[in-house]
Amino acid sequence: MQPLPLRVADADDWSWQLRAAVTTVGELERHLALTDEERAGALRAEAAGLPISITPYYLSLCDPREPSCPIRRQCVPHLDESARVPGDLDDPLGEVAHEVAPELVQRYPDRALLLVTDRCAVYCRFCTRSRMVGDGGGARSDEHLSRAFEHLASHPEIRDVIVSGGDPLAMATARLARLVERLRAIPHVETIRLATRVPVTLPQRITDELLAALRPFHPLWVMTHFNHPKELSPLAVRALTRLADAGFPVMNQTVLLRGINDEPATLEALFRGLVRARTRPYYLLQADPVVGTSHLRTPVSRGIELMGALQGRLSGIALPKLIVDTPGGMGKVPVGPDYVVARRPGETDLRTHRGVVVTYRDPPA
Ligand SMILES: *Cc1c(COP(=O)(O)O)cnc(C)c1O
């Protein structure tokens, strides 16, 4: 077992990072001292289900000797993935049921989700789409997406398209640019969002070439996915800075994960670090009840407690909304501590972050 040589871990070539991604137990074993549970989990992942893929860069953030490392727990399989608990679902957000065309999911009148590939740079062990990612199809062909584009073009109420997968930034630049160009050509599509974990797992992907290819199609928003302050490496911060400099508003969605980021100090460091990198903490997501992820999930009450601890400690721009994406795909619900302690006609009692109760009087009717 040897740590990766720094020169290799820092290799600034994103396609090399993808080619050199660790995908087998044997390779993992060369870089990390695996526990028996990790080894058994990795053998299971090799055989079936959500595959293994970890870029040399993301692997270099893992502690080779410490199995509780918050990076390692996100990407290295564990035998606990074989557990099935009540409430577990293969497709927690009912995306298959809400497909309006192949690869197009619509759960809200004004927004749609377009799944353009099944590939990611790193397969996260808590993936919401473990039912389909890494299945081997790769980037979806223009022909395969033609019905999705027809649906988008013929529904003028859709103003916001979220391009996801898999990871759209794992696609070749020319192909991604063509896809974004096609979306931009639909007059009523105002906002295009690229949902990507590449700034976290493969920051080398944010090249000048990529930015130049996408820039003509603004407004393009980037929705990224940092879960732990350790992920805000100099390379990741450089990627976020490049995106901001190229005019992309960058939003972050953190998934709340047990033993990884479910402490107030961890979330505080993460959210402050993101703001310093000009990235807005947008959502803190309750983990979806995906089959095989119960060991990584927290009770909803923990998220509410954490929000209570952070309210008042962090500025409004650093504090995301806590969201439960309801099982079955009925939509996202914001949750949090109750700050309204009593309501009377014309008066509301509010509890402040200092614990003081203050009455607000409504204007005369
Ligand atoms: C999460 C999601 C959205 C976007 O929700 P926002 O709250 O606008 O970020 C849109 N469509 C689907 C299917 C989603 O899962």
mmCIF file of C-alpha atoms and ligand atoms in Angstrom:
data_model
loop_
_atom_site.group_PDB
_atom_site.id
_atom_site.type_symbol
_atom_site.label_atom_id
_atom_site.label_comp_id
_atom_site.label_asym_id
_atom_site.label_seq_id
_atom_site.Cartn_x
_atom_site.Cartn_y
_atom_site.Cartn_z
ATOM 1 C CA MET A 1 0.000 0.000 0.000
ATOM 2 C CA GLN A 2 1.465 3.326 -1.085
ATOM 3 C CA PRO A 3 -0.013 6.779 -1.211
ATOM 4 C CA LEU A 4 -0.242 8.061 -4.775
ATOM 5 C CA PRO A 5 2.791 10.078 -5.827
ATOM 6 C CA LEU A 6 1.798 13.739 -5.645
ATOM 7 C CA ARG A 7 2.753 14.363 -9.262
ATOM 8 C CA VAL A 8 0.223 11.754 -10.371
ATOM 9 C CA ALA A 9 -2.526 12.755 -7.941
ATOM 10 C CA ASP A 10 -2.214 16.314 -9.163
ATOM 11 C CA ALA A 11 -2.064 15.392 -12.828
ATOM 12 C CA ASP A 12 -3.842 18.279 -14.426
ATOM 13 C CA ASP A 13 -5.249 16.271 -17.294
ATOM 14 C CA TRP A 14 -8.885 15.388 -16.715
ATOM 15 C CA SER A 15 -9.070 12.657 -19.313
ATOM 16 C CA TRP A 16 -6.057 10.969 -17.693
ATOM 17 C CA GLN A 17 -7.859 11.231 -14.340
ATOM 18 C CA LEU A 18 -10.874 9.446 -15.853
ATOM 19 C CA ARG A 19 -8.759 6.796 -17.564
ATOM 20 C CA ALA A 20 -6.754 6.153 -14.386
ATOM 21 C CA ALA A 21 -9.831 5.945 -12.129
ATOM 22 C CA VAL A 22 -9.703 3.064 -9.667
ATOM 23 C CA THR A 23 -12.462 0.562 -10.456
ATOM 24 C CA THR A 24 -11.415 -2.735 -8.842
ATOM 25 C CA VAL A 25 -10.774 -4.108 -5.370
ATOM 26 C CA GLY A 26 -7.214 -4.983 -6.344
ATOM 27 C CA GLU A 27 -6.424 -1.377 -7.283
ATOM 28 C CA LEU A 28 -8.172 0.007 -4.194
ATOM 29 C CA GLU A 29 -6.085 -2.300 -2.034
ATOM 30 C CA ARG A 30 -2.909 -0.786 -3.469
ATOM 31 C CA HIS A 31 -3.833 2.666 -2.176
ATOM 32 C CA LEU A 32 -5.860 2.094 0.989
ATOM 33 C CA ALA A 33 -5.589 -0.323 3.918
ATOM 34 C CA LEU A 34 -9.077 -1.766 3.442
ATOM 35 C CA THR A 35 -11.073 -3.127 6.361
ATOM 36 C CA ASP A 36 -12.743 -6.521 5.965
ATOM 37 C CA GLU A 37 -16.125 -4.752 5.586
ATOM 38 C CA GLU A 38 -14.759 -2.454 2.875
ATOM 39 C CA ARG A 39 -13.139 -5.339 1.002
ATOM 40 C CA ALA A 40 -16.331 -7.439 1.136
ATOM 41 C CA GLY A 41 -18.386 -4.391 0.067
ATOM 42 C CA ALA A 42 -16.006 -3.693 -2.817
ATOM 43 C CA LEU A 43 -16.122 -7.315 -4.014
ATOM 44 C CA ARG A 44 -19.899 -7.087 -3.942
ATOM 45 C CA ALA A 45 -19.827 -3.786 -5.893
ATOM 46 C CA GLU A 46 -17.475 -5.325 -8.479
ATOM 47 C CA ALA A 47 -19.943 -8.132 -9.097
ATOM 48 C CA ALA A 48 -23.245 -6.246 -9.245
ATOM 49 C CA GLY A 49 -25.069 -3.017 -8.579
ATOM 50 C CA LEU A 50 -23.412 0.374 -8.202
ATOM 51 C CA PRO A 51 -19.881 0.025 -9.632
ATOM 52 C CA ILE A 52 -16.678 1.474 -8.155
ATOM 53 C CA SER A 53 -14.979 4.466 -9.717
ATOM 54 C CA ILE A 54 -12.640 6.846 -7.902
ATOM 55 C CA THR A 55 -10.393 9.336 -9.690
ATOM 56 C CA PRO A 56 -6.735 9.398 -8.552
ATOM 57 C CA TYR A 57 -7.409 12.992 -7.444
ATOM 58 C CA TYR A 58 -10.369 12.100 -5.188
ATOM 59 C CA LEU A 59 -8.489 9.033 -3.912
ATOM 60 C CA SER A 60 -5.614 11.341 -2.915
ATOM 61 C CA LEU A 61 -8.032 13.102 -0.522
ATOM 62 C CA CYS A 62 -8.784 9.778 1.236
ATOM 63 C CA ASP A 63 -6.920 8.840 4.407
ATOM 64 C CA PRO A 64 -5.215 5.522 3.479
ATOM 65 C CA ARG A 65 -5.216 4.245 7.075
ATOM 66 C CA GLU A 66 -8.399 5.687 8.572
ATOM 67 C CA PRO A 67 -11.626 3.944 7.484
ATOM 68 C CA SER A 68 -13.765 6.662 9.112
ATOM 69 C CA CYS A 69 -12.262 9.269 6.724
ATOM 70 C CA PRO A 70 -15.210 11.361 5.441
ATOM 71 C CA ILE A 71 -13.968 11.191 1.836
ATOM 72 C CA ARG A 72 -13.300 7.480 1.950
ATOM 73 C CA ARG A 73 -16.787 6.738 3.323
ATOM 74 C CA GLN A 74 -18.353 8.555 0.346
ATOM 75 C CA CYS A 75 -16.542 6.566 -2.344
ATOM 76 C CA VAL A 76 -15.301 3.226 -0.941
ATOM 77 C CA PRO A 77 -17.984 0.500 -0.817
ATOM 78 C CA HIS A 78 -18.891 -1.070 2.513
ATOM 79 C CA LEU A 79 -20.598 -4.345 3.366
ATOM 80 C CA ASP A 80 -23.397 -2.310 5.010
ATOM 81 C CA GLU A 81 -24.568 -1.582 1.432
ATOM 82 C CA SER A 82 -26.057 -5.073 1.400
ATOM 83 C CA ALA A 83 -28.586 -4.128 4.121
ATOM 84 C CA ARG A 84 -32.201 -3.496 3.199
ATOM 85 C CA VAL A 85 -34.369 -1.622 5.694
ATOM 86 C CA PRO A 86 -38.076 -0.696 5.696
ATOM 87 C CA GLY A 87 -38.630 2.399 3.564
ATOM 88 C CA ASP A 88 -35.675 1.670 1.227
ATOM 89 C CA LEU A 89 -36.473 2.243 -2.440
ATOM 90 C CA ASP A 90 -34.619 1.535 -5.701
ATOM 91 C CA ASP A 91 -35.936 4.787 -7.160
ATOM 92 C CA PRO A 92 -36.614 6.976 -4.102
ATOM 93 C CA LEU A 93 -37.772 10.022 -6.077
ATOM 94 C CA GLY A 94 -40.143 8.111 -8.348
ATOM 95 C CA GLU A 95 -38.201 9.314 -11.375
ATOM 96 C CA VAL A 96 -39.212 6.386 -13.546
ATOM 97 C CA ALA A 97 -42.905 7.091 -12.833
ATOM 98 C CA HIS A 98 -42.423 10.803 -13.596
ATOM 99 C CA GLU A 99 -40.628 10.284 -16.903
ATOM 100 C CA VAL A 100 -42.469 12.292 -19.564
ATOM 101 C CA ALA A 101 -40.078 11.147 -22.321
ATOM 102 C CA PRO A 102 -37.023 8.871 -22.260
ATOM 103 C CA GLU A 103 -34.448 10.495 -19.887
ATOM 104 C CA LEU A 104 -36.742 13.469 -19.078
ATOM 105 C CA VAL A 105 -38.289 13.711 -15.592
ATOM 106 C CA GLN A 106 -40.892 16.352 -14.814
ATOM 107 C CA ARG A 107 -42.223 16.804 -11.289
ATOM 108 C CA TYR A 108 -42.960 20.541 -11.404
ATOM 109 C CA PRO A 109 -44.776 22.534 -14.084
ATOM 110 C CA ASP A 110 -41.897 24.948 -14.774
ATOM 111 C CA ARG A 111 -38.854 22.674 -14.411
ATOM 112 C CA ALA A 112 -37.572 19.451 -15.940
ATOM 113 C CA LEU A 113 -34.640 17.137 -15.335
ATOM 114 C CA LEU A 114 -32.730 15.762 -18.323
ATOM 115 C CA LEU A 115 -30.495 12.719 -17.735
ATOM 116 C CA VAL A 116 -27.823 12.881 -20.433
ATOM 117 C CA THR A 117 -25.401 10.120 -19.412
ATOM 118 C CA ASP A 118 -25.072 7.302 -16.884
ATOM 119 C CA ARG A 119 -21.370 7.991 -16.243
ATOM 120 C CA CYS A 120 -19.706 9.868 -13.378
ATOM 121 C CA ALA A 121 -16.058 10.461 -12.507
ATOM 122 C CA VAL A 122 -16.679 8.978 -9.047
ATOM 123 C CA TYR A 123 -19.621 6.798 -8.017
ATOM 124 C CA CYS A 124 -20.835 8.061 -4.644
ATOM 125 C CA ARG A 125 -21.984 5.239 -2.410
ATOM 126 C CA PHE A 126 -25.160 7.182 -1.470
ATOM 127 C CA CYS A 127 -26.167 7.896 -5.085
ATOM 128 C CA THR A 128 -29.883 8.613 -5.573
ATOM 129 C CA ARG A 129 -29.668 7.129 -9.075
ATOM 130 C CA SER A 130 -27.729 3.955 -8.191
ATOM 131 C CA ARG A 131 -30.489 2.113 -10.097
ATOM 132 C CA MET A 132 -29.077 3.422 -13.392
ATOM 133 C CA VAL A 133 -25.632 5.042 -13.062
ATOM 134 C CA GLY A 134 -22.630 3.199 -14.428
ATOM 135 C CA ASP A 135 -24.854 0.870 -16.446
ATOM 136 C CA GLY A 136 -22.545 1.209 -19.427
ATOM 137 C CA GLY A 137 -24.724 3.178 -21.835
ATOM 138 C CA GLY A 138 -22.511 6.286 -21.603
ATOM 139 C CA ALA A 139 -23.572 9.598 -23.117
ATOM 140 C CA ARG A 140 -27.080 9.387 -24.586
ATOM 141 C CA SER A 141 -27.246 9.785 -28.350
ATOM 142 C CA ASP A 142 -29.036 12.715 -30.010
ATOM 143 C CA GLU A 143 -31.527 10.235 -31.359
ATOM 144 C CA HIS A 144 -32.196 8.736 -27.918
ATOM 145 C CA LEU A 145 -32.835 12.242 -26.529
ATOM 146 C CA SER A 146 -34.987 13.415 -29.432
ATOM 147 C CA ARG A 147 -38.317 12.767 -27.676
ATOM 148 C CA ALA A 148 -37.104 14.619 -24.584
ATOM 149 C CA PHE A 149 -36.213 17.621 -26.761
ATOM 150 C CA GLU A 150 -39.601 17.435 -28.507
ATOM 151 C CA HIS A 151 -41.327 17.492 -25.116
ATOM 152 C CA LEU A 152 -39.264 20.489 -23.958
ATOM 153 C CA ALA A 153 -39.889 22.374 -27.198
ATOM 154 C CA SER A 154 -43.642 21.769 -27.095
ATOM 155 C CA HIS A 155 -44.113 22.762 -23.402
ATOM 156 C CA PRO A 156 -43.602 26.530 -23.111
ATOM 157 C CA GLU A 157 -44.310 26.379 -19.362
ATOM 158 C CA ILE A 158 -40.879 24.709 -18.861
ATOM 159 C CA ARG A 159 -38.470 27.558 -18.136
ATOM 160 C CA ASP A 160 -35.707 25.704 -16.301
ATOM 161 C CA VAL A 161 -33.897 22.551 -17.452
ATOM 162 C CA ILE A 162 -31.576 20.695 -15.094
ATOM 163 C CA VAL A 163 -28.993 18.716 -17.042
ATOM 164 C CA SER A 164 -27.887 15.772 -14.933
ATOM 165 C CA GLY A 165 -27.097 12.063 -15.256
ATOM 166 C CA GLY A 166 -24.621 10.605 -14.318
ATOM 167 C CA ASP A 167 -22.505 13.705 -14.610
ATOM 168 C CA PRO A 168 -22.869 15.889 -17.714
ATOM 169 C CA LEU A 169 -19.304 17.169 -17.251
ATOM 170 C CA ALA A 170 -17.987 13.611 -17.619
ATOM 171 C CA MET A 171 -18.983 13.947 -21.304
ATOM 172 C CA ALA A 172 -16.689 15.198 -24.036
ATOM 173 C CA THR A 173 -16.706 19.003 -24.308
ATOM 174 C CA ALA A 174 -17.989 19.170 -27.897
ATOM 175 C CA ARG A 175 -20.854 16.810 -27.145
ATOM 176 C CA LEU A 176 -21.896 18.697 -24.017
ATOM 177 C CA ALA A 177 -21.689 22.049 -25.813
ATOM 178 C CA ARG A 178 -23.901 20.710 -28.623
ATOM 179 C CA LEU A 179 -26.469 19.547 -26.119
ATOM 180 C CA VAL A 180 -26.503 22.887 -24.289
ATOM 181 C CA GLU A 181 -26.735 24.706 -27.625
ATOM 182 C CA ARG A 182 -29.815 22.640 -28.516
ATOM 183 C CA LEU A 183 -31.431 23.525 -25.181
ATOM 184 C CA ARG A 184 -30.567 27.194 -25.576
ATOM 185 C CA ALA A 185 -32.274 27.180 -28.975
ATOM 186 C CA ILE A 186 -35.643 26.544 -27.237
ATOM 187 C CA PRO A 187 -36.910 30.098 -26.716
ATOM 188 C CA HIS A 188 -38.878 29.526 -23.471
ATOM 189 C CA VAL A 189 -36.011 27.748 -21.664
ATOM 190 C CA GLU A 190 -34.645 30.620 -19.579
ATOM 191 C CA THR A 191 -32.406 28.793 -17.143
ATOM 192 C CA ILE A 192 -30.135 25.846 -17.833
ATOM 193 C CA ARG A 193 -28.515 24.192 -14.834
ATOM 194 C CA LEU A 194 -25.598 21.766 -15.072
ATOM 195 C CA ALA A 195 -25.794 19.378 -12.106
ATOM 196 C CA THR A 196 -22.265 18.106 -11.585
ATOM 197 C CA ARG A 197 -19.965 16.726 -8.931
ATOM 198 C CA VAL A 198 -16.925 17.265 -11.128
ATOM 199 C CA PRO A 199 -15.673 20.346 -9.196
ATOM 200 C CA VAL A 200 -15.445 17.959 -6.180
ATOM 201 C CA THR A 201 -14.210 14.729 -7.754
ATOM 202 C CA LEU A 202 -12.411 15.892 -10.918
ATOM 203 C CA PRO A 203 -11.696 19.645 -10.632
ATOM 204 C CA GLN A 204 -9.178 19.385 -13.510
ATOM 205 C CA ARG A 205 -12.239 19.125 -15.784
ATOM 206 C CA ILE A 206 -12.958 22.855 -15.408
ATOM 207 C CA THR A 207 -10.637 23.873 -18.240
ATOM 208 C CA ASP A 208 -10.466 27.087 -20.262
ATOM 209 C CA GLU A 209 -11.601 25.025 -23.248
ATOM 210 C CA LEU A 210 -14.761 23.887 -21.410
ATOM 211 C CA LEU A 211 -15.571 27.394 -20.191
ATOM 212 C CA ALA A 212 -15.065 28.875 -23.663
ATOM 213 C CA ALA A 213 -17.335 26.211 -25.190
ATOM 214 C CA LEU A 214 -20.179 26.837 -22.714
ATOM 215 C CA ARG A 215 -19.966 30.608 -22.281
ATOM 216 C CA PRO A 216 -21.997 31.490 -25.400
ATOM 217 C CA PHE A 217 -25.035 29.806 -23.833
ATOM 218 C CA HIS A 218 -25.400 31.790 -20.614
ATOM 219 C CA PRO A 219 -27.342 31.998 -18.310
ATOM 220 C CA LEU A 220 -25.904 28.627 -17.293
ATOM 221 C CA TRP A 221 -25.987 27.747 -13.615
ATOM 222 C CA VAL A 222 -23.747 25.128 -12.045
ATOM 223 C CA MET A 223 -25.247 23.009 -9.259
ATOM 224 C CA THR A 224 -22.394 21.257 -7.504
ATOM 225 C CA HIS A 225 -22.159 18.882 -4.596
ATOM 226 C CA PHE A 226 -19.532 19.445 -1.873
ATOM 227 C CA ASN A 227 -20.241 17.434 1.267
ATOM 228 C CA HIS A 228 -17.182 18.017 3.451
ATOM 229 C CA PRO A 229 -14.651 20.851 3.997
ATOM 230 C CA LYS A 230 -11.797 18.437 3.108
ATOM 231 C CA GLU A 231 -13.159 18.480 -0.452
ATOM 232 C CA LEU A 232 -12.377 22.213 -0.762
ATOM 233 C CA SER A 233 -8.791 21.534 -1.855
ATOM 234 C CA PRO A 234 -6.768 24.217 -3.679
ATOM 235 C CA LEU A 235 -7.636 22.499 -6.992
ATOM 236 C CA ALA A 236 -11.366 22.442 -6.173
ATOM 237 C CA VAL A 237 -11.317 26.096 -5.117
ATOM 238 C CA ARG A 238 -9.503 26.922 -8.360
ATOM 239 C CA ALA A 239 -12.277 25.153 -10.324
ATOM 240 C CA LEU A 240 -14.999 27.105 -8.473
ATOM 241 C CA THR A 241 -13.128 30.368 -9.020
ATOM 242 C CA ARG A 242 -12.799 29.672 -12.743
ATOM 243 C CA LEU A 243 -16.537 28.990 -12.995
ATOM 244 C CA ALA A 244 -17.405 32.198 -11.133
ATOM 245 C CA ASP A 245 -14.947 34.210 -13.252
ATOM 246 C CA ALA A 246 -16.574 32.801 -16.395
ATOM 247 C CA GLY A 247 -19.975 34.075 -15.246
ATOM 248 C CA PHE A 248 -21.569 30.881 -13.934
ATOM 249 C CA PRO A 249 -23.608 31.310 -10.754
ATOM 250 C CA VAL A 250 -22.480 28.304 -8.672
ATOM 251 C CA MET A 251 -24.872 26.700 -6.166
ATOM 252 C CA ASN A 252 -24.018 23.818 -3.846
ATOM 253 C CA GLN A 253 -26.250 20.975 -2.711
ATOM 254 C CA THR A 254 -24.855 19.096 0.316
ATOM 255 C CA VAL A 255 -26.309 15.723 1.246
ATOM 256 C CA LEU A 256 -26.463 15.195 4.996
ATOM 257 C CA LEU A 257 -24.529 11.984 5.705
ATOM 258 C CA ARG A 258 -24.126 10.104 8.972
ATOM 259 C CA GLY A 259 -20.603 10.146 10.358
ATOM 260 C CA ILE A 260 -19.455 12.288 7.422
ATOM 261 C CA ASN A 261 -20.892 15.781 7.865
ATOM 262 C CA ASP A 262 -23.600 15.545 10.542
ATOM 263 C CA GLU A 263 -21.877 17.881 13.025
ATOM 264 C CA PRO A 264 -22.430 21.664 13.281
ATOM 265 C CA ALA A 265 -18.678 22.477 13.134
ATOM 266 C CA THR A 266 -18.235 20.405 9.944
ATOM 267 C CA LEU A 267 -21.160 22.051 8.170
ATOM 268 C CA GLU A 268 -20.098 25.495 9.367
ATOM 269 C CA ALA A 269 -16.574 25.016 7.952
ATOM 270 C CA LEU A 270 -18.027 23.653 4.683
ATOM 271 C CA PHE A 271 -20.534 26.469 4.158
ATOM 272 C CA ARG A 272 -18.021 29.194 5.061
ATOM 273 C CA GLY A 273 -15.444 27.640 2.729
ATOM 274 C CA LEU A 274 -17.952 27.514 -0.126
ATOM 275 C CA VAL A 275 -18.859 31.177 0.309
ATOM 276 C CA ARG A 276 -15.156 32.094 0.268
ATOM 277 C CA ALA A 277 -14.983 30.253 -3.069
ATOM 278 C CA ARG A 278 -17.988 32.303 -4.336
ATOM 279 C CA THR A 279 -20.314 29.295 -4.176
ATOM 280 C CA ARG A 280 -23.741 29.643 -2.585
ATOM 281 C CA PRO A 281 -24.828 26.876 -0.190
ATOM 282 C CA TYR A 282 -28.262 26.268 -1.756
ATOM 283 C CA TYR A 283 -29.678 23.091 -0.206
ATOM 284 C CA LEU A 284 -28.770 20.778 2.648
ATOM 285 C CA LEU A 285 -30.543 17.621 1.527
ATOM 286 C CA GLN A 286 -31.892 14.916 3.774
ATOM 287 C CA ALA A 287 -30.401 11.731 2.241
ATOM 288 C CA ASP A 288 -32.858 9.947 -0.050
ATOM 289 C CA PRO A 289 -33.883 6.455 1.126
ATOM 290 C CA VAL A 290 -31.963 4.600 -1.576
ATOM 291 C CA VAL A 291 -31.537 0.854 -1.098
ATOM 292 C CA GLY A 292 -28.231 0.097 0.641
ATOM 293 C CA THR A 293 -27.626 3.567 2.114
ATOM 294 C CA SER A 294 -29.253 3.284 5.557
ATOM 295 C CA HIS A 295 -25.802 3.279 7.231
ATOM 296 C CA LEU A 296 -25.136 6.727 5.732
ATOM 297 C CA ARG A 297 -28.489 8.325 6.592
ATOM 298 C CA THR A 298 -29.507 10.432 9.589
ATOM 299 C CA PRO A 299 -32.974 10.856 11.104
ATOM 300 C CA VAL A 300 -34.823 13.961 9.859
ATOM 301 C CA SER A 301 -34.690 15.330 13.433
ATOM 302 C CA ARG A 302 -30.860 15.523 13.222
ATOM 303 C CA GLY A 303 -31.000 17.855 10.230
ATOM 304 C CA ILE A 304 -33.484 20.093 12.043
ATOM 305 C CA GLU A 305 -31.197 20.203 15.121
ATOM 306 C CA LEU A 306 -28.221 21.103 12.911
ATOM 307 C CA MET A 307 -30.154 23.924 11.246
ATOM 308 C CA GLY A 308 -31.087 25.209 14.717
ATOM 309 C CA ALA A 309 -27.407 25.196 15.721
ATOM 310 C CA LEU A 310 -26.329 27.077 12.579
ATOM 311 C CA GLN A 311 -29.112 29.674 12.460
ATOM 312 C CA GLY A 312 -27.715 32.952 13.752
ATOM 313 C CA ARG A 313 -24.137 31.605 13.635
ATOM 314 C CA LEU A 314 -23.849 31.831 9.846
ATOM 315 C CA SER A 315 -24.766 34.700 7.554
ATOM 316 C CA GLY A 316 -27.806 34.317 5.354
ATOM 317 C CA ILE A 317 -25.678 33.724 2.276
ATOM 318 C CA ALA A 318 -23.853 30.833 3.966
ATOM 319 C CA LEU A 319 -26.942 29.061 5.324
ATOM 320 C CA PRO A 320 -28.720 26.673 2.920
ATOM 321 C CA LYS A 321 -32.316 25.460 3.173
ATOM 322 C CA LEU A 322 -32.821 22.014 4.647
ATOM 323 C CA ILE A 323 -34.867 19.973 2.166
ATOM 324 C CA VAL A 324 -36.555 16.595 2.240
ATOM 325 C CA ASP A 325 -37.175 15.331 -1.279
ATOM 326 C CA THR A 326 -40.298 13.321 -0.553
ATOM 327 C CA PRO A 327 -40.204 9.602 -1.353
ATOM 328 C CA GLY A 328 -42.231 8.728 -4.404
ATOM 329 C CA GLY A 329 -41.346 11.949 -6.185
ATOM 330 C CA MET A 330 -43.997 14.224 -4.761
ATOM 331 C CA GLY A 331 -41.537 17.108 -4.612
ATOM 332 C CA LYS A 332 -39.127 18.868 -2.261
ATOM 333 C CA VAL A 333 -40.261 20.147 1.138
ATOM 334 C CA PRO A 334 -38.277 22.689 3.192
ATOM 335 C CA VAL A 335 -38.036 21.738 6.871
ATOM 336 C CA GLY A 336 -36.413 23.355 9.878
ATOM 337 C CA PRO A 337 -36.814 24.418 13.479
ATOM 338 C CA ASP A 338 -40.101 26.092 14.319
ATOM 339 C CA TYR A 339 -39.477 29.773 14.992
ATOM 340 C CA VAL A 340 -43.161 30.666 15.321
ATOM 341 C CA VAL A 341 -44.075 29.835 18.933
ATOM 342 C CA ALA A 342 -47.634 31.259 19.033
ATOM 343 C CA ARG A 343 -50.167 32.971 16.790
ATOM 344 C CA ARG A 344 -53.066 35.107 17.949
ATOM 345 C CA PRO A 345 -55.287 37.333 15.811
ATOM 346 C CA GLY A 346 -53.013 40.184 14.701
ATOM 347 C CA GLU A 347 -49.944 38.910 16.627
ATOM 348 C CA THR A 348 -47.198 36.359 16.106
ATOM 349 C CA ASP A 349 -44.672 35.274 18.764
ATOM 350 C CA LEU A 350 -41.260 34.501 17.275
ATOM 351 C CA ARG A 351 -38.280 32.797 18.910
ATOM 352 C CA THR A 352 -34.963 34.360 17.863
ATOM 353 C CA HIS A 353 -31.636 32.498 17.584
ATOM 354 C CA ARG A 354 -30.802 33.861 21.064
ATOM 355 C CA GLY A 355 -33.873 32.124 22.476
ATOM 356 C CA VAL A 356 -35.742 35.369 23.148
ATOM 357 C CA VAL A 357 -39.452 35.394 22.272
ATOM 358 C CA VAL A 358 -40.515 38.579 20.455
ATOM 359 C CA THR A 359 -44.044 39.556 19.409
ATOM 360 C CA TYR A 360 -44.689 40.986 15.940
ATOM 361 C CA ARG A 361 -47.898 43.056 15.605
ATOM 362 C CA ASP A 362 -49.658 43.025 12.234
ATOM 363 C CA PRO A 363 -50.796 46.332 10.720
ATOM 364 C CA PRO A 364 -54.449 47.219 11.504
ATOM 365 C CA ALA A 365 -56.781 45.297 9.178
HETATM 366 C C1 LIG B 1 -34.884 18.692 -7.470
HETATM 367 C C2 LIG B 1 -35.585 18.681 -8.741
HETATM 368 C C3 LIG B 1 -35.862 19.889 -9.400
HETATM 369 C C4 LIG B 1 -35.335 21.239 -8.946
HETATM 370 O O1 LIG B 1 -35.815 21.691 -7.743
HETATM 371 P P1 LIG B 1 -35.385 23.145 -7.240
HETATM 372 O O2 LIG B 1 -36.035 23.192 -5.896
HETATM 373 O O3 LIG B 1 -35.936 24.128 -8.224
HETATM 374 O O4 LIG B 1 -33.904 23.206 -7.175
HETATM 375 C C5 LIG B 1 -36.596 19.835 -10.568
HETATM 376 N N1 LIG B 1 -37.043 18.673 -11.066
HETATM 377 C C6 LIG B 1 -36.793 17.502 -10.462
HETATM 378 C C7 LIG B 1 -37.318 16.257 -11.073
HETATM 379 C C8 LIG B 1 -36.048 17.465 -9.281
HETATM 380 O O5 LIG B 1 -35.777 16.285 -8.700
#
